[in-house]
C-alpha cells in the first residue's frame, strides 16, 4: 500500500483552526427578521461550519476552512455550542444523517 506524504500546503487545506472560525449567532437571525428569543429556542448559541462540499457556505456566507474533505462531497461537519442543560430539540432529517459528538461536558440524548 502506497503512503501519501502531503506537503505543508496540502495539510493546511485540511486544517480548521478554532480561533479563525466565524460563528453563526442570534444577531444573524435578527438580521433576517427572526427575533433572537425565537432563534434561541431552535438553535445553538453559536454554530461553526468546519467542513462542507464545494460551493456550500455557512448561514453567514462564510466558506468552510475544509472543502470536500470527505472525498465524496456529501459530508458537512459543524460545531454547535450549547449552554448547560440545553441542546437540540427532537427533530428529524428526511434525507440526511446526523451525528452528535460532545467535545466538552456531557450530553444527554433521548429518543423513542
PDB file of C-alpha atoms in Angstrom:
ATOM      1  CA  UNK A   1       0.000   0.000   0.000  1.00  0.00           C
ATOM      2  CA  UNK A   2       1.366   3.391  -1.010  1.00  0.00           C
ATOM      3  CA  UNK A   3       1.792   6.002   1.720  1.00  0.00           C
ATOM      4  CA  UNK A   4       0.774   9.560   0.905  1.00  0.00           C
ATOM      5  CA  UNK A   5       3.079  12.249   2.280  1.00  0.00           C
ATOM      6  CA  UNK A   6       1.261  15.587   1.960  1.00  0.00           C
ATOM      7  CA  UNK A   7       3.117  18.870   1.745  1.00  0.00           C
ATOM      8  CA  UNK A   8       2.578  21.524   4.441  1.00  0.00           C
ATOM      9  CA  UNK A   9       0.393  23.438   1.959  1.00  0.00           C
ATOM     10  CA  UNK A  10      -1.760  20.346   1.327  1.00  0.00           C
ATOM     11  CA  UNK A  11      -2.139  19.835   5.079  1.00  0.00           C
ATOM     12  CA  UNK A  12      -3.211  23.468   5.570  1.00  0.00           C
ATOM     13  CA  UNK A  13      -6.182  22.824   3.267  1.00  0.00           C
ATOM     14  CA  UNK A  14      -7.355  20.128   5.718  1.00  0.00           C
ATOM     15  CA  UNK A  15      -6.915  22.062   8.980  1.00  0.00           C
ATOM     16  CA  UNK A  16      -9.595  24.041  10.848  1.00  0.00           C
ATOM     17  CA  UNK A  17      -8.303  26.499  13.416  1.00  0.00           C
ATOM     18  CA  UNK A  18     -10.939  27.275  16.024  1.00  0.00           C
ATOM     19  CA  UNK A  19      -9.663  30.833  16.526  1.00  0.00           C
ATOM     20  CA  UNK A  20     -10.272  31.553  12.821  1.00  0.00           C
ATOM     21  CA  UNK A  21     -13.869  30.263  12.701  1.00  0.00           C
ATOM     22  CA  UNK A  22     -16.736  32.741  12.278  1.00  0.00           C
ATOM     23  CA  UNK A  23     -19.795  31.732  14.354  1.00  0.00           C
ATOM     24  CA  UNK A  24     -23.408  31.993  13.268  1.00  0.00           C
ATOM     25  CA  UNK A  25     -25.146  33.728  16.199  1.00  0.00           C
ATOM     26  CA  UNK A  26     -28.548  35.105  17.095  1.00  0.00           C
ATOM     27  CA  UNK A  27     -27.647  38.511  15.629  1.00  0.00           C
ATOM     28  CA  UNK A  28     -27.528  36.806  12.220  1.00  0.00           C
ATOM     29  CA  UNK A  29     -31.091  35.562  12.762  1.00  0.00           C
ATOM     30  CA  UNK A  30     -32.225  39.040  13.762  1.00  0.00           C
ATOM     31  CA  UNK A  31     -30.739  40.419  10.540  1.00  0.00           C
ATOM     32  CA  UNK A  32     -33.064  38.003   8.704  1.00  0.00           C
ATOM     33  CA  UNK A  33     -36.094  39.113  10.726  1.00  0.00           C
ATOM     34  CA  UNK A  34     -36.073  36.266  13.258  1.00  0.00           C
ATOM     35  CA  UNK A  35     -36.311  37.535  16.865  1.00  0.00           C
ATOM     36  CA  UNK A  36     -33.315  36.465  18.984  1.00  0.00           C
ATOM     37  CA  UNK A  37     -35.631  34.813  21.544  1.00  0.00           C
ATOM     38  CA  UNK A  38     -37.273  32.686  18.847  1.00  0.00           C
ATOM     39  CA  UNK A  39     -33.923  31.738  17.329  1.00  0.00           C
ATOM     40  CA  UNK A  40     -32.590  30.757  20.773  1.00  0.00           C
ATOM     41  CA  UNK A  41     -35.356  28.163  21.171  1.00  0.00           C
ATOM     42  CA  UNK A  42     -34.421  26.315  17.981  1.00  0.00           C
ATOM     43  CA  UNK A  43     -30.679  26.826  17.552  1.00  0.00           C
ATOM     44  CA  UNK A  44     -27.414  26.545  19.432  1.00  0.00           C
ATOM     45  CA  UNK A  45     -25.824  29.692  20.881  1.00  0.00           C
ATOM     46  CA  UNK A  46     -23.175  29.519  18.181  1.00  0.00           C
ATOM     47  CA  UNK A  47     -22.560  27.192  15.259  1.00  0.00           C
ATOM     48  CA  UNK A  48     -19.354  26.866  13.258  1.00  0.00           C
ATOM     49  CA  UNK A  49     -19.047  25.277   9.806  1.00  0.00           C
ATOM     50  CA  UNK A  50     -15.801  23.270   9.658  1.00  0.00           C
ATOM     51  CA  UNK A  51     -16.089  21.165   6.501  1.00  0.00           C
ATOM     52  CA  UNK A  52     -18.525  21.096   3.579  1.00  0.00           C
ATOM     53  CA  UNK A  53     -18.791  20.178  -0.102  1.00  0.00           C
ATOM     54  CA  UNK A  54     -17.563  22.594  -2.762  1.00  0.00           C
ATOM     55  CA  UNK A  55     -19.805  25.652  -3.029  1.00  0.00           C
ATOM     56  CA  UNK A  56     -21.560  25.242   0.338  1.00  0.00           C
ATOM     57  CA  UNK A  57     -21.338  28.190   2.714  1.00  0.00           C
ATOM     58  CA  UNK A  58     -22.415  28.860   6.289  1.00  0.00           C
ATOM     59  CA  UNK A  59     -25.583  30.799   7.037  1.00  0.00           C
ATOM     60  CA  UNK A  60     -23.457  33.958   7.239  1.00  0.00           C
ATOM     61  CA  UNK A  61     -21.887  33.289   3.840  1.00  0.00           C
ATOM     62  CA  UNK A  62     -18.517  32.064   5.083  1.00  0.00           C
ATOM     63  CA  UNK A  63     -16.754  29.304   3.157  1.00  0.00           C
ATOM     64  CA  UNK A  64     -15.658  26.404   5.389  1.00  0.00           C
ATOM     65  CA  UNK A  65     -11.958  26.001   6.223  1.00  0.00           C
ATOM     66  CA  UNK A  66     -12.009  22.478   4.733  1.00  0.00           C
ATOM     67  CA  UNK A  67     -13.756  21.984   1.391  1.00  0.00           C
ATOM     68  CA  UNK A  68     -14.701  18.481   0.276  1.00  0.00           C
ATOM     69  CA  UNK A  69     -12.610  16.818   2.961  1.00  0.00           C
ATOM     70  CA  UNK A  70     -14.538  13.547   2.812  1.00  0.00           C
ATOM     71  CA  UNK A  71     -13.710  12.919  -0.844  1.00  0.00           C
ATOM     72  CA  UNK A  72     -17.338  12.144  -1.593  1.00  0.00           C
ATOM     73  CA  UNK A  73     -18.608  15.718  -1.486  1.00  0.00           C
ATOM     74  CA  UNK A  74     -21.530  14.836   0.786  1.00  0.00           C
ATOM     75  CA  UNK A  75     -20.374  15.388   4.368  1.00  0.00           C
ATOM     76  CA  UNK A  76     -20.640  18.582   6.394  1.00  0.00           C
ATOM     77  CA  UNK A  77     -19.083  18.987   9.833  1.00  0.00           C
ATOM     78  CA  UNK A  78     -20.281  21.665  12.263  1.00  0.00           C
ATOM     79  CA  UNK A  79     -19.693  22.588  15.893  1.00  0.00           C
ATOM     80  CA  UNK A  80     -22.715  23.729  17.894  1.00  0.00           C
ATOM     81  CA  UNK A  81     -22.049  25.448  21.223  1.00  0.00           C
ATOM     82  CA  UNK A  82     -24.893  24.883  23.694  1.00  0.00           C
ATOM     83  CA  UNK A  83     -25.216  26.241  27.238  1.00  0.00           C
ATOM     84  CA  UNK A  84     -25.620  23.745  30.114  1.00  0.00           C
ATOM     85  CA  UNK A  85     -28.976  21.936  30.158  1.00  0.00           C
ATOM     86  CA  UNK A  86     -29.716  22.998  26.605  1.00  0.00           C
ATOM     87  CA  UNK A  87     -29.358  21.294  23.261  1.00  0.00           C
ATOM     88  CA  UNK A  88     -31.249  20.361  20.139  1.00  0.00           C
ATOM     89  CA  UNK A  89     -34.937  19.595  20.355  1.00  0.00           C
ATOM     90  CA  UNK A  90     -36.311  16.362  18.963  1.00  0.00           C
ATOM     91  CA  UNK A  91     -36.268  16.717  15.198  1.00  0.00           C
ATOM     92  CA  UNK A  92     -35.965  14.623  12.049  1.00  0.00           C
ATOM     93  CA  UNK A  93     -33.949  14.737   8.859  1.00  0.00           C
ATOM     94  CA  UNK A  94     -35.655  13.152   5.863  1.00  0.00           C
ATOM     95  CA  UNK A  95     -32.608  12.580   3.664  1.00  0.00           C
ATOM     96  CA  UNK A  96     -29.562  13.101   5.875  1.00  0.00           C
ATOM     97  CA  UNK A  97     -27.962  11.527   8.925  1.00  0.00           C
ATOM     98  CA  UNK A  98     -26.831  13.482  11.971  1.00  0.00           C
ATOM     99  CA  UNK A  99     -24.156  12.548  14.491  1.00  0.00           C
ATOM    100  CA  UNK A 100     -23.590  14.246  17.847  1.00  0.00           C
ATOM    101  CA  UNK A 101     -20.141  14.291  19.458  1.00  0.00           C
ATOM    102  CA  UNK A 102     -19.725  16.024  22.793  1.00  0.00           C
ATOM    103  CA  UNK A 103     -16.450  17.959  22.802  1.00  0.00           C
ATOM    104  CA  UNK A 104     -16.689  19.228  26.379  1.00  0.00           C
ATOM    105  CA  UNK A 105     -19.025  18.433  29.261  1.00  0.00           C
ATOM    106  CA  UNK A 106     -21.848  15.886  28.944  1.00  0.00           C
ATOM    107  CA  UNK A 107     -24.719  15.408  26.526  1.00  0.00           C
ATOM    108  CA  UNK A 108     -27.932  13.598  27.378  1.00  0.00           C
ATOM    109  CA  UNK A 109     -29.724  12.204  24.332  1.00  0.00           C
ATOM    110  CA  UNK A 110     -33.260  10.817  24.469  1.00  0.00           C
ATOM    111  CA  UNK A 111     -35.131   9.137  21.648  1.00  0.00           C
ATOM    112  CA  UNK A 112     -38.020   6.809  21.088  1.00  0.00           C
TER     113      UNK A 112
END
